Coordinates of C-alpha atoms and ligand atoms in Angstrom, one line a residue:
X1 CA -14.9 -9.0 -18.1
X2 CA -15.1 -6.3 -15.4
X3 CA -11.6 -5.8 -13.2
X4 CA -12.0 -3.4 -10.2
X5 CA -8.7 -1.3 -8.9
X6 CA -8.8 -0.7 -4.8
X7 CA -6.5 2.1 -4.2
X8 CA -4.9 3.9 -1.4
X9 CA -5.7 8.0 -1.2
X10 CA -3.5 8.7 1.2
X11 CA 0.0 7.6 2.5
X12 CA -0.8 4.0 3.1
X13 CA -2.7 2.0 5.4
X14 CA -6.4 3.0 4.9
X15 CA -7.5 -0.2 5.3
X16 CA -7.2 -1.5 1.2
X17 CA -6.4 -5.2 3.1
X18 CA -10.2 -5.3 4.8
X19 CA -12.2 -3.2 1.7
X20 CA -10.3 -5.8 -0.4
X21 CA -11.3 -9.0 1.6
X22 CA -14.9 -7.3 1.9
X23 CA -14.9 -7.0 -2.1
X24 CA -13.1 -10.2 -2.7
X25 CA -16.4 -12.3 -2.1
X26 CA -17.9 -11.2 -5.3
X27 CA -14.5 -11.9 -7.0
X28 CA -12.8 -14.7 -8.6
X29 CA -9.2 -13.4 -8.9
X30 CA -7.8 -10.7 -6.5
X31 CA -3.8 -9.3 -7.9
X32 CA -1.5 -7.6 -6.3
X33 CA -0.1 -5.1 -8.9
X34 CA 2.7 -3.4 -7.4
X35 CA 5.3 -3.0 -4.1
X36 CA 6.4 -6.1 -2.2
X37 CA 6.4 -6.6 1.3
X38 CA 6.5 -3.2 2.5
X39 CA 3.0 -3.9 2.6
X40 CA 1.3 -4.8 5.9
X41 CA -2.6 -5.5 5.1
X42 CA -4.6 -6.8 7.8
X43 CA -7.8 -8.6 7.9
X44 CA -9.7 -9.6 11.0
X45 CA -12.0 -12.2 10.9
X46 CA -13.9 -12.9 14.2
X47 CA -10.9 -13.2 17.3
X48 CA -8.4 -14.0 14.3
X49 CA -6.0 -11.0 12.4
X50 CA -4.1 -12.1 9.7
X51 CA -1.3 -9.1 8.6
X52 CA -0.8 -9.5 4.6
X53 CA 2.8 -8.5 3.6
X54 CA 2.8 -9.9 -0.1
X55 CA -0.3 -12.5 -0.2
X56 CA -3.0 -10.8 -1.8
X57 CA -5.7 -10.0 0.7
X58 CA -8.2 -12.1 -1.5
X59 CA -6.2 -15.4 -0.1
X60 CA -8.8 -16.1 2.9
X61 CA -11.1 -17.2 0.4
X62 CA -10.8 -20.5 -0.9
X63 CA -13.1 -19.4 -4.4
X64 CA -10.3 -16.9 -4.7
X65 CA -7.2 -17.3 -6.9
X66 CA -4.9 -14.6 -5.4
X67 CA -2.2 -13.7 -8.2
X68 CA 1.0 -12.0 -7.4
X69 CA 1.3 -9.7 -10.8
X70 CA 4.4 -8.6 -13.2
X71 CA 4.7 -5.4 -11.1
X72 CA 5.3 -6.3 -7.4
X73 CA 9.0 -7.1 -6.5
X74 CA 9.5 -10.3 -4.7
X75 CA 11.9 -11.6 -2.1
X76 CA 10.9 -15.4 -2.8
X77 CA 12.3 -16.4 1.1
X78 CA 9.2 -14.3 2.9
X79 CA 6.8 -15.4 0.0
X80 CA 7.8 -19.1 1.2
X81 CA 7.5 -18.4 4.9
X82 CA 4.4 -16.0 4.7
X83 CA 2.6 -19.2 2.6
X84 CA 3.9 -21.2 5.2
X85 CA 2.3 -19.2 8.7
X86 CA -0.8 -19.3 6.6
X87 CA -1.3 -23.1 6.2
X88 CA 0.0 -23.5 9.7
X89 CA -3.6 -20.8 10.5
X90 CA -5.1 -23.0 8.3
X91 CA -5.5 -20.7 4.7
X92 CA -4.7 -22.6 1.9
X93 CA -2.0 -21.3 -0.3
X94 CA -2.0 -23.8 -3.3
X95 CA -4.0 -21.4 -6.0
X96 CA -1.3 -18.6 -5.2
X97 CA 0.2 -17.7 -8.7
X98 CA 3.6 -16.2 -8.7
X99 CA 4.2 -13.7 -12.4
X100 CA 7.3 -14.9 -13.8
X101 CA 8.2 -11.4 -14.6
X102 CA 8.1 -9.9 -11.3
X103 CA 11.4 -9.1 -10.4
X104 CA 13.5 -10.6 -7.0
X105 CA 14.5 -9.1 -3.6
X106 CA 18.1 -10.3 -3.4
X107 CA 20.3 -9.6 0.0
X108 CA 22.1 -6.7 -1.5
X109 CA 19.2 -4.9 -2.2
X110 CA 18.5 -5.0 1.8
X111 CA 22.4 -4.0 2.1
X112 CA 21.8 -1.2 0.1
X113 CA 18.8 0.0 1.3
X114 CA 20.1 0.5 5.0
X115 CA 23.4 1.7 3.6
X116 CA 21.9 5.0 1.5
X117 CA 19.4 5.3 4.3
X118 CA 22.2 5.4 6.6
X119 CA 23.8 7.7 4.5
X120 CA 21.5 10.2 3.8
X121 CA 21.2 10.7 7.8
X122 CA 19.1 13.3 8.7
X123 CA 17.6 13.1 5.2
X124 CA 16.6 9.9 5.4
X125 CA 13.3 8.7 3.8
X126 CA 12.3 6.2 6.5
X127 CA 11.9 3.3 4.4
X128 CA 11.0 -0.1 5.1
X129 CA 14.1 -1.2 4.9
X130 CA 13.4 -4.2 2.6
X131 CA 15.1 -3.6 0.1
X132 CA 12.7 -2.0 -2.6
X133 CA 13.6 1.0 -3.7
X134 CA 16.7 -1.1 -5.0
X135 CA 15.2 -3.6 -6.5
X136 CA 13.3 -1.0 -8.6
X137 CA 16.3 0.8 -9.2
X138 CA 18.0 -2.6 -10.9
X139 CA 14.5 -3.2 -12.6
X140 CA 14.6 0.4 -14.2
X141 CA 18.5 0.1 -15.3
X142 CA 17.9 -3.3 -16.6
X143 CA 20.0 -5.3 -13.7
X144 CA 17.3 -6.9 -12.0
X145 CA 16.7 -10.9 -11.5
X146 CA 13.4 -11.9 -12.4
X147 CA 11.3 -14.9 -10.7
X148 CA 11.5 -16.6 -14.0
X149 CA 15.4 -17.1 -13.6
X150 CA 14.9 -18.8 -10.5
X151 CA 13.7 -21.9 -13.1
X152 CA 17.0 -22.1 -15.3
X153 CA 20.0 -22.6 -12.7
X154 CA 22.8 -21.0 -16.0
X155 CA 20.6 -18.0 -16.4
X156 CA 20.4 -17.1 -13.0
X157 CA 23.5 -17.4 -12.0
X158 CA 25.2 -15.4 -15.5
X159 CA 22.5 -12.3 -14.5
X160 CA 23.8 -12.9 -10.4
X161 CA 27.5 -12.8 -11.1
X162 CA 26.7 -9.4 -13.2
X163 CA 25.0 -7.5 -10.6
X164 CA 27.1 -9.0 -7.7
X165 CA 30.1 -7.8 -9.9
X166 CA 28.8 -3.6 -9.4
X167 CA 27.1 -4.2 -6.0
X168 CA 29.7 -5.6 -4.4
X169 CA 32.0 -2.8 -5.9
X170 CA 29.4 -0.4 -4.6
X171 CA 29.3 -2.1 -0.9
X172 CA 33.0 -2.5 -0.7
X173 CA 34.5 0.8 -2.3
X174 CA 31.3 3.4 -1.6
X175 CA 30.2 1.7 1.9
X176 CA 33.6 0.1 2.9
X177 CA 31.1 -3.5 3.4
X178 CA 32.6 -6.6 3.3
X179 CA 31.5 -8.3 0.1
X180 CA 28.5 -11.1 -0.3
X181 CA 29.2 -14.3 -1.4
X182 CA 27.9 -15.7 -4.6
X183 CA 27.8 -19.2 -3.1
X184 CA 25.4 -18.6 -0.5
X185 CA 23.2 -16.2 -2.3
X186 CA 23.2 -19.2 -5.2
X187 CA 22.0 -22.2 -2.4
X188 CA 19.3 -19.9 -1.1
X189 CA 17.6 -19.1 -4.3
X190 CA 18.4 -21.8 -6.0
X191 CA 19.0 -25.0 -4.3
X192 CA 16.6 -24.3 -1.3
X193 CA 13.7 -21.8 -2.7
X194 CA 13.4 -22.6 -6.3
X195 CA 11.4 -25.5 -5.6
X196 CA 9.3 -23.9 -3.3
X197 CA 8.8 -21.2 -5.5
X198 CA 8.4 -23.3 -9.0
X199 CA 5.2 -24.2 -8.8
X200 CA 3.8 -20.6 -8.0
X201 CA 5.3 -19.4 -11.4
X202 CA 2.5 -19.1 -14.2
X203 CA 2.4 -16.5 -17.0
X204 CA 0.2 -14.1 -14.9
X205 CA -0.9 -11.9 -17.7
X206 CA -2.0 -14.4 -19.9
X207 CA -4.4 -15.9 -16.5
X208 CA -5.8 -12.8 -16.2
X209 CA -6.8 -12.0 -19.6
X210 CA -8.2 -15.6 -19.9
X211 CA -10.4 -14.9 -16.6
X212 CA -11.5 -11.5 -17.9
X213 CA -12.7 -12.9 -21.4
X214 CA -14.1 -15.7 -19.3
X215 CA -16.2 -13.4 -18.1
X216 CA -14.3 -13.6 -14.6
X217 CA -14.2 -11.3 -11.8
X218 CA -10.5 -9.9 -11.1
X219 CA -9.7 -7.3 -8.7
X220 CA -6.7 -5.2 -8.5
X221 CA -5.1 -4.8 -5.0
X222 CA -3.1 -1.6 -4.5
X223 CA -0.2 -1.5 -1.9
X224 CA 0.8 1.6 -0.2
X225 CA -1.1 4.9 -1.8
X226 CA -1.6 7.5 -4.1
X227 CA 0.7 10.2 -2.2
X228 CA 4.0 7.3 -2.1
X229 CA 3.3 6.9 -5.8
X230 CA 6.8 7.3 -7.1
X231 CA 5.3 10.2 -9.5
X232 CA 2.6 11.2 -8.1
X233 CA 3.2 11.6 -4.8
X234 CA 5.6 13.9 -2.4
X235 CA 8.5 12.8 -4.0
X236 CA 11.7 12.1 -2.6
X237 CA 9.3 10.8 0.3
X238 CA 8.0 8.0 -1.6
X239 CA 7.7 4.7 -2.9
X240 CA 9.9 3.1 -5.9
X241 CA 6.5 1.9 -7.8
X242 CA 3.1 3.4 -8.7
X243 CA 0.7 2.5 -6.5
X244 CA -2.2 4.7 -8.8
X245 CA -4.7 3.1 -10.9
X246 CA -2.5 3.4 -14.3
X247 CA 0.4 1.2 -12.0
X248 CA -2.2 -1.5 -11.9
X249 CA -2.7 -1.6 -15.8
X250 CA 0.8 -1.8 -15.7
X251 CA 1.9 -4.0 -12.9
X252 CA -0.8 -6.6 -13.9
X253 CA -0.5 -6.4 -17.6
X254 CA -4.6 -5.3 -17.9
X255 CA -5.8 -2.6 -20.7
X256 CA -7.5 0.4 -19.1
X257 CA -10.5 -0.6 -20.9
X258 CA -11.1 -3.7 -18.9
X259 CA -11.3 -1.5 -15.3
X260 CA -14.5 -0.7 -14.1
X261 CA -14.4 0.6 -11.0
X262 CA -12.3 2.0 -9.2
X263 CA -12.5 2.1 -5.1
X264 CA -10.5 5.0 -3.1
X265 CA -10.0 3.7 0.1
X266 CA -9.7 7.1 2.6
X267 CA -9.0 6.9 6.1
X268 CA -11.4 9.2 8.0
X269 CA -8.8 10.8 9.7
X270 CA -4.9 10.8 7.6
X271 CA -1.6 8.4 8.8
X272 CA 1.6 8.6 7.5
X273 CA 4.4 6.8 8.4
X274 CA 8.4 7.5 7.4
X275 CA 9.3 11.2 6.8
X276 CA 8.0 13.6 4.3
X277 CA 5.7 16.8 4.3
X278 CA 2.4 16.7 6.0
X279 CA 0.1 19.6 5.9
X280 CA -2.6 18.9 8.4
X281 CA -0.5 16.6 10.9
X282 CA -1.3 16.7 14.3
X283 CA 1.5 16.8 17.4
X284 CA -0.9 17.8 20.3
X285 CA -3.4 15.3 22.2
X286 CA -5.6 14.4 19.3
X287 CA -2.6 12.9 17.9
X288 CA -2.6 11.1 20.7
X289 CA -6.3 10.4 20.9
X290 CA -5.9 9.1 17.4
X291 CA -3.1 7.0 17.7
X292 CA -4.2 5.1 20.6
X293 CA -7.9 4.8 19.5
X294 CA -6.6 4.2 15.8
X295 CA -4.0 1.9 17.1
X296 CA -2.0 3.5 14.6
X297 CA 1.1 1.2 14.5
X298 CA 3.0 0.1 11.3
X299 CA 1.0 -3.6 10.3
X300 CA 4.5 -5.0 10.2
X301 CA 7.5 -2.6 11.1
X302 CA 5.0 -1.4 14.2
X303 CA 6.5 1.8 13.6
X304 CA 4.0 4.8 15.1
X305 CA 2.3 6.7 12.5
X306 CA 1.9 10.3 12.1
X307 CA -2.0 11.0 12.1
X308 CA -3.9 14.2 10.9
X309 CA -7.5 15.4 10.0
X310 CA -8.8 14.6 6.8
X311 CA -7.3 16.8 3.2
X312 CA -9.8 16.9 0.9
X313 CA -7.4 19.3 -1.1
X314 CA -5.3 15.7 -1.4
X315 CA -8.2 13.2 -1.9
X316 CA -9.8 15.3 -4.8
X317 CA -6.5 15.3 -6.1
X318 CA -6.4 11.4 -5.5
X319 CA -9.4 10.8 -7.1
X320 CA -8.5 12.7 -10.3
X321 CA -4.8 10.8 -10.5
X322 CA -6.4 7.4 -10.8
X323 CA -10.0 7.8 -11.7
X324 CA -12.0 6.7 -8.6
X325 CA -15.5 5.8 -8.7
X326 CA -16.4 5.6 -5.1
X327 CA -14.9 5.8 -2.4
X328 CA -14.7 3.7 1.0
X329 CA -14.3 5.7 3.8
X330 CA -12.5 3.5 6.9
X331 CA -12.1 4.0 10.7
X332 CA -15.0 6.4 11.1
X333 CA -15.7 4.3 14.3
X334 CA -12.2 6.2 15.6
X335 CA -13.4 9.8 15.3
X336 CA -16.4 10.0 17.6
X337 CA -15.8 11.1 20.7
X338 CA -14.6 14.5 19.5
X339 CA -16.3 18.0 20.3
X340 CA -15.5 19.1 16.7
X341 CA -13.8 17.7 13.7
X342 CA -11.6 19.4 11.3
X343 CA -11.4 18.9 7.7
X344 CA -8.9 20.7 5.7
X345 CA -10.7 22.4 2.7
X346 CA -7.8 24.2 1.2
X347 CA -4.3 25.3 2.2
X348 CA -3.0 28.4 2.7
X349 CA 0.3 29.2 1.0
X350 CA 2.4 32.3 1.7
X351 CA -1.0 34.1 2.0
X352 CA -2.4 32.8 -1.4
X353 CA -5.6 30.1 -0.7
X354 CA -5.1 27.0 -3.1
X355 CA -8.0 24.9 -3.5
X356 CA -5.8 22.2 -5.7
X357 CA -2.5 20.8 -4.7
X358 CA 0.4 22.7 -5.6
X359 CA 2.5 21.0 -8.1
X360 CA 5.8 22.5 -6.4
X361 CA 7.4 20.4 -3.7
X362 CA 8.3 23.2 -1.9
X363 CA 4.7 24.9 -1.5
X364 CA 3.1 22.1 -0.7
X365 CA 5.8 21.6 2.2
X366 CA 4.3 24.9 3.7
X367 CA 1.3 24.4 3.2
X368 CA -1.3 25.3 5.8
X369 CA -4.4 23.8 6.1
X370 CA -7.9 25.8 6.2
X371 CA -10.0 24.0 8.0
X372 CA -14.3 23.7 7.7
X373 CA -15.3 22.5 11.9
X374 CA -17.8 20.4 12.6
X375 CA -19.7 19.0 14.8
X376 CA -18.3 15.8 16.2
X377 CA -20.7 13.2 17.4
X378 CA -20.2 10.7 21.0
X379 CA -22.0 7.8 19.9
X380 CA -19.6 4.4 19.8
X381 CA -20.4 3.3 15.8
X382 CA -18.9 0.3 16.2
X383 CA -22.5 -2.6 15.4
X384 CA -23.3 0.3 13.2
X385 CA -25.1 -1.8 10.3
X386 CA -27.0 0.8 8.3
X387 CA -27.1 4.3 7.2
X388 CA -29.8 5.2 9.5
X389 CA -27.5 3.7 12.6
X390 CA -24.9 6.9 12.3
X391 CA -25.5 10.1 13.8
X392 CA -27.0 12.9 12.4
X393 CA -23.0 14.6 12.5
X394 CA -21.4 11.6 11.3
X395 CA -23.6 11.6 7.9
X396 CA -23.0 15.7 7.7
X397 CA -19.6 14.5 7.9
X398 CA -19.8 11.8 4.9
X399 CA -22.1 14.3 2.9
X400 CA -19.2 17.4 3.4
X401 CA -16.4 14.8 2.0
X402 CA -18.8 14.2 -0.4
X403 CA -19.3 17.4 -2.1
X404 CA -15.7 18.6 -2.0
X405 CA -14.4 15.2 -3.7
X406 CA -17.3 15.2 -5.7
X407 CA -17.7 11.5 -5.6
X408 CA -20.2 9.4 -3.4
X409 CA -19.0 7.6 -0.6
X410 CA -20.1 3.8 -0.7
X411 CA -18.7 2.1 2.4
X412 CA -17.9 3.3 5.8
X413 CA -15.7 1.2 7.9
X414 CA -17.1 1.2 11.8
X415 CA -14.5 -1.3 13.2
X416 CA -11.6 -3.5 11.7
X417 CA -14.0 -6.7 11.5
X418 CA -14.9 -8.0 8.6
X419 CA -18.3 -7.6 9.2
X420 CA -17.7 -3.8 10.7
X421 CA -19.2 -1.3 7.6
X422 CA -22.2 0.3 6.4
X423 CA -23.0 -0.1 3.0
X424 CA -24.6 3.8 1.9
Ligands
GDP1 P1 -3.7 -1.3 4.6 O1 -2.2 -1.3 4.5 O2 -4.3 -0.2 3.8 O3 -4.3 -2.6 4.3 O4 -4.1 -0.9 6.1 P2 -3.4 -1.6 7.4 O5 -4.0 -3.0 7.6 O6 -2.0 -1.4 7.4 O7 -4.0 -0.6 8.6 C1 -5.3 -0.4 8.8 C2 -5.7 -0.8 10.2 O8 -7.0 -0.3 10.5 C3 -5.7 -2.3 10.4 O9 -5.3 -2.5 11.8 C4 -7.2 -2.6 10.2 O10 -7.6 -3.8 11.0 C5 -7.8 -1.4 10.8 N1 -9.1 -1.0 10.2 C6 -9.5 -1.1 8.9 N2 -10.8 -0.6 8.8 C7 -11.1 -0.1 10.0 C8 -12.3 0.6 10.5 O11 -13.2 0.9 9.8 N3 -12.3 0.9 11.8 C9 -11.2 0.6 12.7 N4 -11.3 0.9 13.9 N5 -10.1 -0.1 12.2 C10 -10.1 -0.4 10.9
IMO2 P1 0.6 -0.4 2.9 O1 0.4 -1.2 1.6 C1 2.5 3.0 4.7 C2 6.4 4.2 3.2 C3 7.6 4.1 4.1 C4 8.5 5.2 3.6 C5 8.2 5.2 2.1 C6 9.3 4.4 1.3 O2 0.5 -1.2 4.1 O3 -0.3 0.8 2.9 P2 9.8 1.9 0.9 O4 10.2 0.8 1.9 O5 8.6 1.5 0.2 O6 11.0 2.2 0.0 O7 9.5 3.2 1.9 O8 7.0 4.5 1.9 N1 5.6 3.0 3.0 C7 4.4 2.8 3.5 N2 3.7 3.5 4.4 N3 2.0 1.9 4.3 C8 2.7 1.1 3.4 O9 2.1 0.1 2.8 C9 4.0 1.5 3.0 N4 4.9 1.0 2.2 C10 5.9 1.9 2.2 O10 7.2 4.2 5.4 O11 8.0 6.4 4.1
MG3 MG1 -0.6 -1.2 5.9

């Protein structure tokens, strides 16, 4: 019966591809609910990393059955070649099951996504580039192909000459782009992926509600995070999906009555990567500090990611959006070393102290942080196994984010093995 939601808190990259892994042993399915390969979730086991883009992170299991839901948007081609690098490690990919309702990634979406990114100039979100926020788009004004069409040659190819109709229009007469052929776009999906892809295809929703009343265990994989959460978060800098805990109900077709727990996965420190507002960001040498002892690269663009301290003004506000039960709190191994640490409490607008977030964009954008310092600790936590392994500063530091989010903290990542957490 009981379905578990991991969940970003932040902007992404908090480590939801190891907690999920870690949690994935006592599971039986693990779904990814929403995004597409904007994703980068890594999982290192032993010398060997493995960077997820649209996998679920439960694949390294072979108990697992790792389900790619309604929600997630798919470009079938790196679906094929991701499944394919994994056999060649080794993982088998045969349980995967692809939701005929997820929509497709087609080559104009990419087009377009470069093109209005290109276009907004200094503007610019700093997307992925893959196409996404398009293929939302087309879901939202009813446009979109869906994986099912890829089955039934007539159907795909009345929807493709529809949409190709208006994008080309749009890349020719808006962009000045030469036009995409509907011959070629037909043979990829079609005639070479289709029969890659064909056995992946299940009714996903129907799976997981026969595993839940089964009695099965099925976990719900978020991809990016709370503050990219196309309503939630710092909007235009966002994500075209909802990465919060109602987006799994959604994007996997689950009740909320079946979730039981819900795991906030915070960074001990904050990254963000792409543009958008930032309130405790950090452009001195901790940044530096961070980013070299966080190895703070994009999983898959290797883009470098802004870091920060810790919000607890944002992770309260986290925890409300989407419910969260405990949380796991990752890469506390990269913060010793420091004299003090800051943690921002509460922000300071135009004079005014706000202890919540501000609902207006344009508060929140000059927003400074107030900051509780303390004590930092040198000890390397890295073969910390237990509670009583951390130092005395490093629980103070636990307990404080503990009190302001109001919510225990139930894993702390030490390292980015598999094995590297404390259970509290
Ligand atoms: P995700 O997108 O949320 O799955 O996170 P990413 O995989 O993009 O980025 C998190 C990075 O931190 C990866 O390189 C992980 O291997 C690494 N990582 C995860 N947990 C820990 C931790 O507790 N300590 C350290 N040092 N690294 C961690
Ligand atoms: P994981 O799952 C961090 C960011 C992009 C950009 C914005 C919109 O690994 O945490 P998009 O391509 O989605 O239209 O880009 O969202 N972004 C992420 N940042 N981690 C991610 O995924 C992200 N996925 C998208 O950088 O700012
Ligand atoms: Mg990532």
């Amino acid at each position: 019966m009981p379905a578990t939601i991991v969940i970003g808190t932040q902007w992404g990259d908090e480590g939801k591809g190891k907690l999920t892994d870690l949690l994935a042993k006592d599971m039986n399915y693990v779904v990814r609910y929403q995004g597409g390969h904007n994703a980068g979730h890594t999982i290192v086991v032993g010398e060997e990393s493995f960077a997820l883009q649209l996998v679920p992170s439960g694949v390294l299991y072979p108990h697992i059955t790792p389900v790619i839901g309604n929600g997630v948007v798919v470009d079938p081609a790196v679906l094929v070649d991701e499944c394919r690098k994994l056999n060649a490690r080794g993982i088998d990919t045969s349980k995967l099951v692809v939701s005929a309702n997820a929509h497709l990634i087609m080559p104009y979406h990419y087009e377009l996504d470069k093109l209005s990114e290109r276009m907004l100039g200094r503007n610019k979100l700093g997307t992925t580039k893959r196409g996404i926020g398009p293929t939302y788009a087309d879901k939202a004004s009813r446009t979109g192909l869906r994986v099912q069409d890829m089955l039934d040659k007539d159907i795909f190819m009345q929807k493709l000459e529809v949409a190709l109709h208006e994008k080309n229009a749009i890349l020719s007469k808006v962009y000045n782009r030469l036009s995409l052929d509907i011959r070629e776009i037909a043979d990829l999906y079609l005639t070479q992926l289709a029969p890659q892809i064909a056995p992946m295809v299940q009714d996903s929703v129907g799976l997981i509600h026969d595993a839940l009343e089964d009695g099965q265990n099925v976990m719900l994989e978020g991809a990016q995070a709370t503050f990219l959460d196309l309503d939630h978060g710092t909007y235009p800098f966002v994500t075209s999906s909802n990465p919060t805990a109602g987006g799994a109900c959604v994007g996997a077709g689950v009740g909320p009555m079946h979730i039981t727990r819900v795991v906030g996965i915070a960074k001990s420190y904050v990254t963000r990567v792409g543009a958008g507002p930032f309130p405790t960001e950090l452009t001195d040498e901790t940044a530096d500090i961070l980013i070299d002892r966080g190895h703070e690269y994009g999983t898959n663009t290797g883009r470098k990611r802004r870091p920060g301290w810790l919000d607890l003004v944002m992770l309260s506000h986290a925890i409300r959006l989407s419910s969260v039960s405990e949380i796991a709190l990752t890469k506390l191994d990269v913060l010793s070393g420091f004299d003090t640490i800051n943690v921002c409490v509460a922000y300071d607008i135009d004079g005014e102290k706000y202890t919540k977030l501000p609902y207006q964009q344009a508060k929140f954008q000059v927003a400074k942080p107030i900051y509780e310092q303390l004590p930092g600790w040198s000890k390397d936590l890295e073969s910390a196994k237990t509670k009583t392994d951390l130092p005395k500063e490093a629980v103070d530091y636990i307990s404080l984010i503990e009190h302001y989010s109001k919510t225990k903290v139930s894993f702390v990542g030490v390292g980015p093995g598999r094995d590297q957490f404390v259970p509290l």
